[in-house]
Structure formats: structure tokens, C-alpha cells
Amino acid sequence: MRKDTKEQTMTSTAPQQGNGFMHDQRKRRIFGDVVTHVFLAVMAVIWLLPIVWVLLESFNENTAPYQTTFFPRKYTFANYVQLFTDRNVMNFPRMFANTMIIAIFVCLIQLFFVLSVAFCMSRLRFRGRKAFMNIALVLGMFPGIMAVIAIYFILKAFGLTSGGWVILALIIVYSAGSGAGFYVMKGYMDTIPMSLDEAAYLDGCTTWQVFTKITIPICRPMIVYQAIVGFLTPWLDFVMAKAIARTQDNFTVALGLWQMLQKEYINDWYARFAAGAVCVSIPIAILFIVMQRFYQESMSGSVKG
């Protein structure tokens, strides 16, 4: 009888233990989900708060930097109007146009250089190839800011640091060393089967035709990435532009926004600085949206292929 009661007790407690374990596991999962969502919500607020503040500050009627409230009390669109119409102190439209011209040319030149060098390093075999790759890798470890002084004096020797030549100088500076950053593009090209190139050569294609009609269409996702990087480099750079551009006629938007925060301008231009920051972010947002669509289309096409 005792043996039977023990067996009954064991059989009755086994489901209870199993249910308790499942219940505890469900509690831990719910607790983990709650902690994760709370953490993500806090991080989202921390990330979005500065953006929201700059956006609201750009409509602030009070242009002074020192205020009693965190968010503006009165809003106006005059900051945007004055930013583009008041050109006596700062010619922001000129700075915006300068940056746009530099960014477009640098984007195209960098894209061509990187694609060309990556294609040569990935698909062609020639003497000194590995040595060049090693040298480019070592040089890429040094920050570009180390060469600012040398670059400035070289450009000054050629007379490119004054007048309208400054725009050309900035385009040259941002584009000159772009070919050395070919490693990411080369890594993507290495995944393309060499049999495609060999089949094209058998059909009578030249190296240029293989490059333009086979390699480039397959590399569209990386082309999108490189185009974004090439555009953002001059658009966001401050150090190189500050070293070369000395007058407001040649300023980029980064220098213009920095100038607005100087002590002689900050009381009247603080709210316009926020408006300028919003205007500067608009082309970047448009570029990301457009390029993301092309990236998704190219990736879906490659999967179908």
C-alpha cells in the first residue's frame, strides 16, 4: 500500500513540477521582453530628442541661445526665410551651392576611382599587385588629418587656395585618395565568379566591356554604398574645408554652421543655425531614401538571378 501511494504521489507531482517550470520560463521570457522593450524605448528617446529639439529650435521666435525653457514657446518660419534671404552677414545659399557642387563631383569621381581600382585588383593579375594592395592597406591606417598641412602647402604652391579655385581644390582633395579605399568594393567583386568574365572574353568582349556590362551591374549594391560615402565625405567634413577655404564665398555648409556659433553671430544666428542644420540634413535624408530603393531593387534582382 505504501508503495502504491508513493507511486501515486510521484505521478501527481510530476505534472505540477512541469507546469511550474513552464510557468517560470514564461515569466522569465515576459520579463526579458519587457526589459528589452523598455531599454529600446529609452534609447529611442535619447536618439530622437536632439533631432526633435533642433527641429523645434529652428522655428523658435527667440534667436538668442540662452533661454529659460527647453523647448521654444513661440514659433515662426522667419528663421528659414532669413537664412536664405539675409545675405549681408552670411551667404548661406552660396555655401549650400558650394557644398552641393563639391559633393556631386566628388561622389562621381570617387565612384569611378574606387570601381576602377577594385576591378583591377580583383579581376586582373599583374606584377606588383600584392605590393600595391599592402601599401594601400598600410597607408589607410593613418588618419587623413595628418596630411592637412602638407596638402594645404601643395595646393598653395599651385595657386588653388584663393578665389574660385578653392572649390576645385576641395574636389581634388576629397577625390584624390579615394582609389585607395577599394578594399570593400574589391571584396564584393571577389565573390563574382571568374567564369562570367571568361565567358564574356570568349564571346569577344573587351576588358572595358566586361567592366561596364558585367561587373558594374552586379556591383550595384556596393555602388549605392560607395555613392553615399562619396557624397557624405565633403558634405560633412569640417577640418579639410577649414584649412583650405578662407573666405565666406568658398565656405561649405559645415563652415557656415560653425561660423553661426561664433560669439559675434550667435545671438542673432542661433535659431538660424538650427534651421541650417535641418536644411543640411534634407539632402542626406533624400539620398538615403533614394539609394535605399535602388539598393533593395538590386538585391532583389540578384536574388532572383
mmCIF file of C-alpha atoms in Angstrom:
data_model
loop_
_atom_site.group_PDB
_atom_site.id
_atom_site.type_symbol
_atom_site.label_atom_id
_atom_site.label_comp_id
_atom_site.label_asym_id
_atom_site.label_seq_id
_atom_site.Cartn_x
_atom_site.Cartn_y
_atom_site.Cartn_z
ATOM 1 C CA MET A 1 0.000 0.000 0.000
ATOM 2 C CA ARG A 2 2.803 2.392 0.839
ATOM 3 C CA LYS A 3 4.455 1.626 -2.474
ATOM 4 C CA ASP A 4 1.255 2.392 -4.344
ATOM 5 C CA THR A 5 0.777 5.682 -2.522
ATOM 6 C CA LYS A 6 4.364 6.705 -3.316
ATOM 7 C CA GLU A 7 3.838 5.978 -6.985
ATOM 8 C CA GLN A 8 0.594 7.958 -6.985
ATOM 9 C CA THR A 9 2.317 10.871 -5.258
ATOM 10 C CA MET A 10 5.172 10.861 -7.771
ATOM 11 C CA THR A 11 2.814 10.704 -10.736
ATOM 12 C CA SER A 12 0.689 13.534 -9.341
ATOM 13 C CA THR A 13 3.626 15.828 -8.553
ATOM 14 C CA ALA A 14 5.361 15.331 -11.923
ATOM 15 C CA PRO A 15 2.800 17.361 -13.947
ATOM 16 C CA GLN A 16 2.799 20.026 -11.244
ATOM 17 C CA GLN A 17 6.575 20.352 -11.471
ATOM 18 C CA GLY A 18 6.380 20.514 -15.256
ATOM 19 C CA ASN A 19 3.691 23.192 -15.124
ATOM 20 C CA GLY A 20 5.714 25.163 -12.598
ATOM 21 C CA PHE A 21 8.799 25.022 -14.791
ATOM 22 C CA MET A 22 6.846 26.172 -17.846
ATOM 23 C CA HIS A 23 5.251 28.929 -15.807
ATOM 24 C CA ASP A 24 8.642 30.163 -14.561
ATOM 25 C CA GLN A 25 10.085 30.009 -18.053
ATOM 26 C CA ARG A 26 7.164 32.048 -19.389
ATOM 27 C CA LYS A 27 7.670 34.613 -16.623
ATOM 28 C CA ARG A 28 11.354 34.932 -17.470
ATOM 29 C CA ARG A 29 10.552 35.374 -21.148
ATOM 30 C CA ILE A 30 7.958 38.063 -20.426
ATOM 31 C CA PHE A 31 10.347 39.827 -18.059
ATOM 32 C CA GLY A 32 13.113 39.721 -20.672
ATOM 33 C CA ASP A 33 10.785 41.129 -23.334
ATOM 34 C CA VAL A 34 9.681 43.947 -21.030
ATOM 35 C CA VAL A 35 13.265 44.870 -20.145
ATOM 36 C CA THR A 36 14.283 44.784 -23.806
ATOM 37 C CA HIS A 37 11.400 46.976 -24.937
ATOM 38 C CA VAL A 38 11.950 49.457 -22.110
ATOM 39 C CA PHE A 39 15.641 49.683 -22.967
ATOM 40 C CA LEU A 40 14.892 50.193 -26.670
ATOM 41 C CA ALA A 41 12.276 52.826 -25.841
ATOM 42 C CA VAL A 42 14.749 54.745 -23.671
ATOM 43 C CA MET A 43 17.422 54.552 -26.376
ATOM 44 C CA ALA A 44 14.916 55.737 -28.986
ATOM 45 C CA VAL A 45 14.028 58.754 -26.837
ATOM 46 C CA ILE A 46 17.714 59.561 -26.303
ATOM 47 C CA TRP A 47 18.330 59.288 -30.051
ATOM 48 C CA LEU A 48 15.269 61.255 -31.151
ATOM 49 C CA LEU A 49 15.336 64.015 -28.530
ATOM 50 C CA PRO A 50 18.230 66.034 -30.062
ATOM 51 C CA ILE A 51 16.669 65.757 -33.518
ATOM 52 C CA VAL A 52 13.284 66.933 -32.264
ATOM 53 C CA TRP A 53 14.918 69.748 -30.313
ATOM 54 C CA VAL A 54 16.873 71.027 -33.330
ATOM 55 C CA LEU A 55 13.739 70.851 -35.472
ATOM 56 C CA LEU A 56 11.685 72.827 -32.946
ATOM 57 C CA GLU A 57 14.517 75.267 -32.279
ATOM 58 C CA SER A 58 14.660 76.084 -35.984
ATOM 59 C CA PHE A 59 11.155 77.577 -35.633
ATOM 60 C CA ASN A 60 11.943 79.443 -32.415
ATOM 61 C CA GLU A 61 10.978 83.101 -32.428
ATOM 62 C CA ASN A 62 13.682 83.866 -29.879
ATOM 63 C CA THR A 63 17.020 83.803 -31.709
ATOM 64 C CA ALA A 64 19.181 84.035 -28.566
ATOM 65 C CA PRO A 65 20.937 80.878 -27.347
ATOM 66 C CA TYR A 66 20.132 81.353 -23.653
ATOM 67 C CA GLN A 67 16.515 80.532 -22.811
ATOM 68 C CA THR A 68 14.510 79.659 -19.726
ATOM 69 C CA THR A 69 12.678 76.700 -21.292
ATOM 70 C CA PHE A 70 13.983 73.606 -23.008
ATOM 71 C CA PHE A 71 11.528 73.808 -25.901
ATOM 72 C CA PRO A 72 10.558 77.080 -27.604
ATOM 73 C CA ARG A 73 7.414 78.905 -26.543
ATOM 74 C CA LYS A 74 6.694 80.806 -29.753
ATOM 75 C CA TYR A 75 7.266 79.507 -33.243
ATOM 76 C CA THR A 76 7.887 81.234 -36.543
ATOM 77 C CA PHE A 77 9.049 80.369 -40.042
ATOM 78 C CA ALA A 78 11.128 83.541 -40.277
ATOM 79 C CA ASN A 79 14.381 81.740 -39.442
ATOM 80 C CA TYR A 80 14.247 79.762 -42.669
ATOM 81 C CA VAL A 81 13.298 82.837 -44.685
ATOM 82 C CA GLN A 82 16.102 84.941 -43.225
ATOM 83 C CA LEU A 83 18.583 82.101 -43.614
ATOM 84 C CA PHE A 84 18.183 82.200 -47.389
ATOM 85 C CA THR A 85 17.392 85.888 -47.882
ATOM 86 C CA ASP A 86 19.671 87.711 -45.425
ATOM 87 C CA ARG A 87 22.980 87.508 -47.291
ATOM 88 C CA ASN A 88 24.648 90.599 -45.873
ATOM 89 C CA VAL A 89 26.312 88.764 -42.987
ATOM 90 C CA MET A 90 26.344 85.161 -44.229
ATOM 91 C CA ASN A 91 25.520 83.904 -47.683
ATOM 92 C CA PHE A 92 24.116 80.515 -46.726
ATOM 93 C CA PRO A 93 22.658 79.765 -50.199
ATOM 94 C CA ARG A 94 26.150 80.228 -51.654
ATOM 95 C CA MET A 95 27.607 77.876 -49.048
ATOM 96 C CA PHE A 96 24.878 75.343 -49.754
ATOM 97 C CA ALA A 97 25.523 75.541 -53.501
ATOM 98 C CA ASN A 98 29.285 75.190 -52.993
ATOM 99 C CA THR A 99 28.813 72.077 -50.900
ATOM 100 C CA MET A 100 26.340 70.567 -53.345
ATOM 101 C CA ILE A 101 28.689 71.100 -56.295
ATOM 102 C CA ILE A 102 31.640 69.629 -54.413
ATOM 103 C CA ALA A 103 29.626 66.662 -53.129
ATOM 104 C CA ILE A 104 28.215 65.742 -56.550
ATOM 105 C CA PHE A 105 31.575 65.874 -58.319
ATOM 106 C CA VAL A 106 33.358 64.041 -55.512
ATOM 107 C CA CYS A 107 30.668 61.361 -55.462
ATOM 108 C CA LEU A 108 31.053 60.689 -59.194
ATOM 109 C CA ILE A 109 34.856 60.829 -59.203
ATOM 110 C CA GLN A 110 35.211 58.641 -56.123
ATOM 111 C CA LEU A 111 32.796 56.126 -57.569
ATOM 112 C CA PHE A 112 34.792 55.857 -60.787
ATOM 113 C CA PHE A 113 38.144 55.631 -58.995
ATOM 114 C CA VAL A 114 37.020 53.007 -56.499
ATOM 115 C CA LEU A 115 35.324 50.862 -59.139
ATOM 116 C CA SER A 116 38.328 51.050 -61.445
ATOM 117 C CA VAL A 117 40.924 50.216 -58.805
ATOM 118 C CA ALA A 118 38.790 47.474 -57.269
ATOM 119 C CA PHE A 119 38.228 45.894 -60.689
ATOM 120 C CA CYS A 120 41.953 45.905 -61.444
ATOM 121 C CA MET A 121 42.841 44.432 -58.064
ATOM 122 C CA SER A 122 40.109 41.797 -58.169
ATOM 123 C CA ARG A 123 39.856 40.663 -61.780
ATOM 124 C CA LEU A 124 43.282 41.367 -63.265
ATOM 125 C CA ARG A 125 46.653 39.827 -62.470
ATOM 126 C CA PHE A 126 49.810 41.873 -62.950
ATOM 127 C CA ARG A 127 53.201 42.389 -61.407
ATOM 128 C CA GLY A 128 53.221 44.463 -58.222
ATOM 129 C CA ARG A 129 49.540 43.866 -57.496
ATOM 130 C CA LYS A 130 50.014 42.487 -53.984
ATOM 131 C CA ALA A 131 52.623 45.110 -53.152
ATOM 132 C CA PHE A 132 50.222 47.873 -54.131
ATOM 133 C CA MET A 133 47.458 46.340 -52.017
ATOM 134 C CA ASN A 134 49.746 46.099 -48.997
ATOM 135 C CA ILE A 135 50.922 49.695 -49.399
ATOM 136 C CA ALA A 136 47.330 50.913 -49.714
ATOM 137 C CA LEU A 137 46.383 48.947 -46.608
ATOM 138 C CA VAL A 138 49.222 50.451 -44.571
ATOM 139 C CA LEU A 139 48.517 53.994 -45.757
ATOM 140 C CA GLY A 140 44.856 53.558 -44.904
ATOM 141 C CA MET A 141 45.786 53.029 -41.265
ATOM 142 C CA PHE A 142 46.955 56.633 -40.916
ATOM 143 C CA PRO A 143 44.285 59.311 -40.402
ATOM 144 C CA GLY A 144 43.890 61.809 -43.206
ATOM 145 C CA ILE A 145 44.198 64.728 -40.799
ATOM 146 C CA MET A 146 47.943 64.054 -40.596
ATOM 147 C CA ALA A 147 48.367 65.332 -44.142
ATOM 148 C CA VAL A 148 46.296 68.517 -43.834
ATOM 149 C CA ILE A 149 49.281 70.876 -43.567
ATOM 150 C CA ALA A 150 51.161 69.218 -46.415
ATOM 151 C CA ILE A 151 48.066 69.242 -48.623
ATOM 152 C CA TYR A 152 47.480 72.922 -47.917
ATOM 153 C CA PHE A 153 51.008 73.962 -48.895
ATOM 154 C CA ILE A 154 50.889 71.825 -52.042
ATOM 155 C CA LEU A 155 47.631 73.458 -53.091
ATOM 156 C CA LYS A 156 49.020 76.870 -52.193
ATOM 157 C CA ALA A 157 52.042 76.244 -54.415
ATOM 158 C CA PHE A 158 49.680 75.591 -57.325
ATOM 159 C CA GLY A 159 47.596 78.680 -56.526
ATOM 160 C CA LEU A 160 44.453 76.749 -55.585
ATOM 161 C CA THR A 161 43.841 78.276 -52.158
ATOM 162 C CA SER A 162 42.295 81.568 -53.231
ATOM 163 C CA GLY A 163 39.383 82.735 -55.321
ATOM 164 C CA GLY A 164 37.198 80.312 -57.199
ATOM 165 C CA TRP A 165 39.976 77.734 -57.298
ATOM 166 C CA VAL A 166 39.153 76.694 -53.735
ATOM 167 C CA ILE A 167 36.139 74.697 -54.934
ATOM 168 C CA LEU A 168 38.358 72.834 -57.396
ATOM 169 C CA ALA A 169 40.951 72.294 -54.670
ATOM 170 C CA LEU A 170 38.375 70.730 -52.349
ATOM 171 C CA ILE A 171 37.137 68.457 -55.134
ATOM 172 C CA ILE A 172 40.708 67.327 -55.800
ATOM 173 C CA VAL A 173 41.457 66.757 -52.118
ATOM 174 C CA TYR A 174 38.332 64.709 -51.448
ATOM 175 C CA SER A 175 38.721 62.683 -54.648
ATOM 176 C CA ALA A 176 42.479 62.169 -54.910
ATOM 177 C CA GLY A 177 42.900 59.431 -52.340
ATOM 178 C CA SER A 178 39.565 57.717 -52.874
ATOM 179 C CA GLY A 179 41.058 54.986 -55.039
ATOM 180 C CA ALA A 180 42.994 53.675 -52.047
ATOM 181 C CA GLY A 181 39.727 52.775 -50.323
ATOM 182 C CA PHE A 182 38.994 49.967 -52.740
ATOM 183 C CA TYR A 183 39.101 47.067 -50.292
ATOM 184 C CA VAL A 184 35.367 46.871 -49.591
ATOM 185 C CA MET A 185 34.494 47.037 -53.275
ATOM 186 C CA LYS A 186 37.210 44.523 -54.125
ATOM 187 C CA GLY A 187 35.884 42.118 -51.517
ATOM 188 C CA TYR A 188 32.484 42.257 -53.165
ATOM 189 C CA MET A 189 33.955 41.766 -56.642
ATOM 190 C CA ASP A 190 35.876 38.736 -55.413
ATOM 191 C CA THR A 191 32.544 36.988 -54.855
ATOM 192 C CA ILE A 192 31.673 37.277 -58.562
ATOM 193 C CA PRO A 193 32.618 34.043 -60.375
ATOM 194 C CA MET A 194 35.510 34.397 -62.791
ATOM 195 C CA SER A 195 33.598 32.157 -65.188
ATOM 196 C CA LEU A 196 31.411 35.141 -66.087
ATOM 197 C CA ASP A 197 34.453 37.108 -67.219
ATOM 198 C CA GLU A 198 35.879 34.137 -69.089
ATOM 199 C CA ALA A 199 32.604 33.553 -70.907
ATOM 200 C CA ALA A 200 32.479 37.224 -71.882
ATOM 201 C CA TYR A 201 36.049 37.127 -73.192
ATOM 202 C CA LEU A 202 35.186 34.039 -75.256
ATOM 203 C CA ASP A 203 32.270 35.953 -76.758
ATOM 204 C CA GLY A 204 34.663 38.685 -77.861
ATOM 205 C CA CYS A 205 34.180 41.242 -75.099
ATOM 206 C CA THR A 206 36.994 43.575 -74.184
ATOM 207 C CA THR A 207 38.097 44.278 -70.624
ATOM 208 C CA TRP A 208 36.193 47.567 -70.681
ATOM 209 C CA GLN A 209 33.025 45.787 -71.796
ATOM 210 C CA VAL A 210 33.409 43.201 -69.046
ATOM 211 C CA PHE A 211 33.843 46.036 -66.563
ATOM 212 C CA THR A 212 30.863 48.089 -67.732
ATOM 213 C CA LYS A 213 28.387 45.389 -68.786
ATOM 214 C CA ILE A 214 29.056 42.585 -66.306
ATOM 215 C CA THR A 215 30.899 43.768 -63.216
ATOM 216 C CA ILE A 216 29.189 47.120 -62.659
ATOM 217 C CA PRO A 217 25.590 45.806 -62.927
ATOM 218 C CA ILE A 218 26.382 43.034 -60.444
ATOM 219 C CA CYS A 219 28.029 45.507 -58.050
ATOM 220 C CA ARG A 220 25.031 47.816 -57.805
ATOM 221 C CA PRO A 221 24.558 47.294 -54.038
ATOM 222 C CA MET A 222 28.152 48.327 -53.390
ATOM 223 C CA ILE A 223 27.839 51.193 -55.868
ATOM 224 C CA VAL A 224 24.957 52.516 -53.783
ATOM 225 C CA TYR A 225 27.090 52.262 -50.650
ATOM 226 C CA GLN A 226 30.049 53.986 -52.299
ATOM 227 C CA ALA A 227 27.848 56.754 -53.699
ATOM 228 C CA ILE A 228 26.511 57.518 -50.225
ATOM 229 C CA VAL A 229 30.009 57.546 -48.729
ATOM 230 C CA GLY A 230 31.336 59.724 -51.542
ATOM 231 C CA PHE A 231 28.540 62.246 -51.093
ATOM 232 C CA LEU A 232 28.744 62.413 -47.307
ATOM 233 C CA THR A 233 32.515 62.895 -47.190
ATOM 234 C CA PRO A 234 32.564 66.528 -48.419
ATOM 235 C CA TRP A 235 29.075 67.251 -47.131
ATOM 236 C CA LEU A 236 30.017 66.637 -43.501
ATOM 237 C CA ASP A 237 33.735 67.406 -43.493
ATOM 238 C CA PHE A 238 34.960 70.372 -41.492
ATOM 239 C CA VAL A 239 38.720 70.024 -40.984
ATOM 240 C CA MET A 240 39.851 69.983 -44.607
ATOM 241 C CA ALA A 241 37.401 72.686 -45.641
ATOM 242 C CA LYS A 242 38.503 74.892 -42.742
ATOM 243 C CA ALA A 243 42.152 74.515 -43.733
ATOM 244 C CA ILE A 244 41.628 75.399 -47.399
ATOM 245 C CA ALA A 245 38.616 77.737 -47.579
ATOM 246 C CA ARG A 246 39.432 81.107 -46.012
ATOM 247 C CA THR A 247 36.607 83.364 -47.258
ATOM 248 C CA GLN A 248 32.848 83.015 -46.961
ATOM 249 C CA ASP A 249 32.472 82.884 -50.733
ATOM 250 C CA ASN A 250 34.168 79.482 -50.649
ATOM 251 C CA PHE A 251 32.683 78.184 -47.406
ATOM 252 C CA THR A 252 30.839 74.893 -47.227
ATOM 253 C CA VAL A 253 27.769 74.345 -45.058
ATOM 254 C CA ALA A 254 29.900 72.877 -42.272
ATOM 255 C CA LEU A 255 31.937 76.075 -42.098
ATOM 256 C CA GLY A 256 28.804 78.174 -42.356
ATOM 257 C CA LEU A 257 27.157 76.441 -39.421
ATOM 258 C CA TRP A 258 30.366 76.764 -37.420
ATOM 259 C CA GLN A 259 30.512 80.480 -38.233
ATOM 260 C CA MET A 260 26.979 80.987 -36.939
ATOM 261 C CA LEU A 261 28.033 79.822 -33.479
ATOM 262 C CA GLN A 262 30.869 82.313 -33.126
ATOM 263 C CA LYS A 263 30.432 84.906 -30.388
ATOM 264 C CA GLU A 264 29.827 87.798 -32.779
ATOM 265 C CA TYR A 265 26.970 85.979 -34.557
ATOM 266 C CA ILE A 266 25.450 83.557 -32.062
ATOM 267 C CA ASN A 267 22.908 85.962 -30.540
ATOM 268 C CA ASP A 268 21.257 86.604 -33.904
ATOM 269 C CA TRP A 269 22.018 83.357 -35.714
ATOM 270 C CA TYR A 270 21.429 80.642 -33.129
ATOM 271 C CA ALA A 271 17.916 79.788 -34.308
ATOM 272 C CA ARG A 272 19.068 80.123 -37.911
ATOM 273 C CA PHE A 273 21.842 77.676 -37.090
ATOM 274 C CA ALA A 274 19.166 75.130 -36.173
ATOM 275 C CA ALA A 275 17.312 75.946 -39.397
ATOM 276 C CA GLY A 276 20.542 75.477 -41.336
ATOM 277 C CA ALA A 277 21.150 72.134 -39.639
ATOM 278 C CA VAL A 278 17.699 70.982 -40.730
ATOM 279 C CA CYS A 279 18.324 72.159 -44.299
ATOM 280 C CA VAL A 280 21.680 70.381 -44.380
ATOM 281 C CA SER A 281 20.089 67.105 -43.294
ATOM 282 C CA ILE A 282 17.411 67.176 -46.012
ATOM 283 C CA PRO A 283 19.683 66.210 -48.965
ATOM 284 C CA ILE A 284 21.218 63.441 -46.858
ATOM 285 C CA ALA A 285 17.781 62.054 -45.998
ATOM 286 C CA ILE A 286 16.691 62.217 -49.644
ATOM 287 C CA LEU A 287 19.891 60.485 -50.736
ATOM 288 C CA PHE A 288 19.391 57.669 -48.237
ATOM 289 C CA ILE A 289 15.754 57.173 -49.246
ATOM 290 C CA VAL A 290 16.512 57.111 -52.972
ATOM 291 C CA MET A 291 19.609 54.950 -52.660
ATOM 292 C CA GLN A 292 17.853 52.540 -50.325
ATOM 293 C CA ARG A 293 15.242 51.909 -53.002
ATOM 294 C CA PHE A 294 17.936 51.204 -55.597
ATOM 295 C CA TYR A 295 19.773 49.002 -53.117
ATOM 296 C CA GLN A 296 16.676 46.928 -52.413
ATOM 297 C CA GLU A 297 15.891 46.592 -56.122
ATOM 298 C CA SER A 298 19.435 45.496 -56.925
ATOM 299 C CA MET A 299 19.473 42.980 -54.075
ATOM 300 C CA SER A 300 16.113 41.519 -55.096
ATOM 301 C CA GLY A 301 17.336 41.299 -58.675
ATOM 302 C CA SER A 302 20.497 39.489 -57.622
ATOM 303 C CA VAL A 303 18.473 37.013 -55.548
ATOM 304 C CA LYS A 304 16.177 36.300 -58.487
ATOM 305 C CA GLY A 305 19.168 35.864 -60.760
#
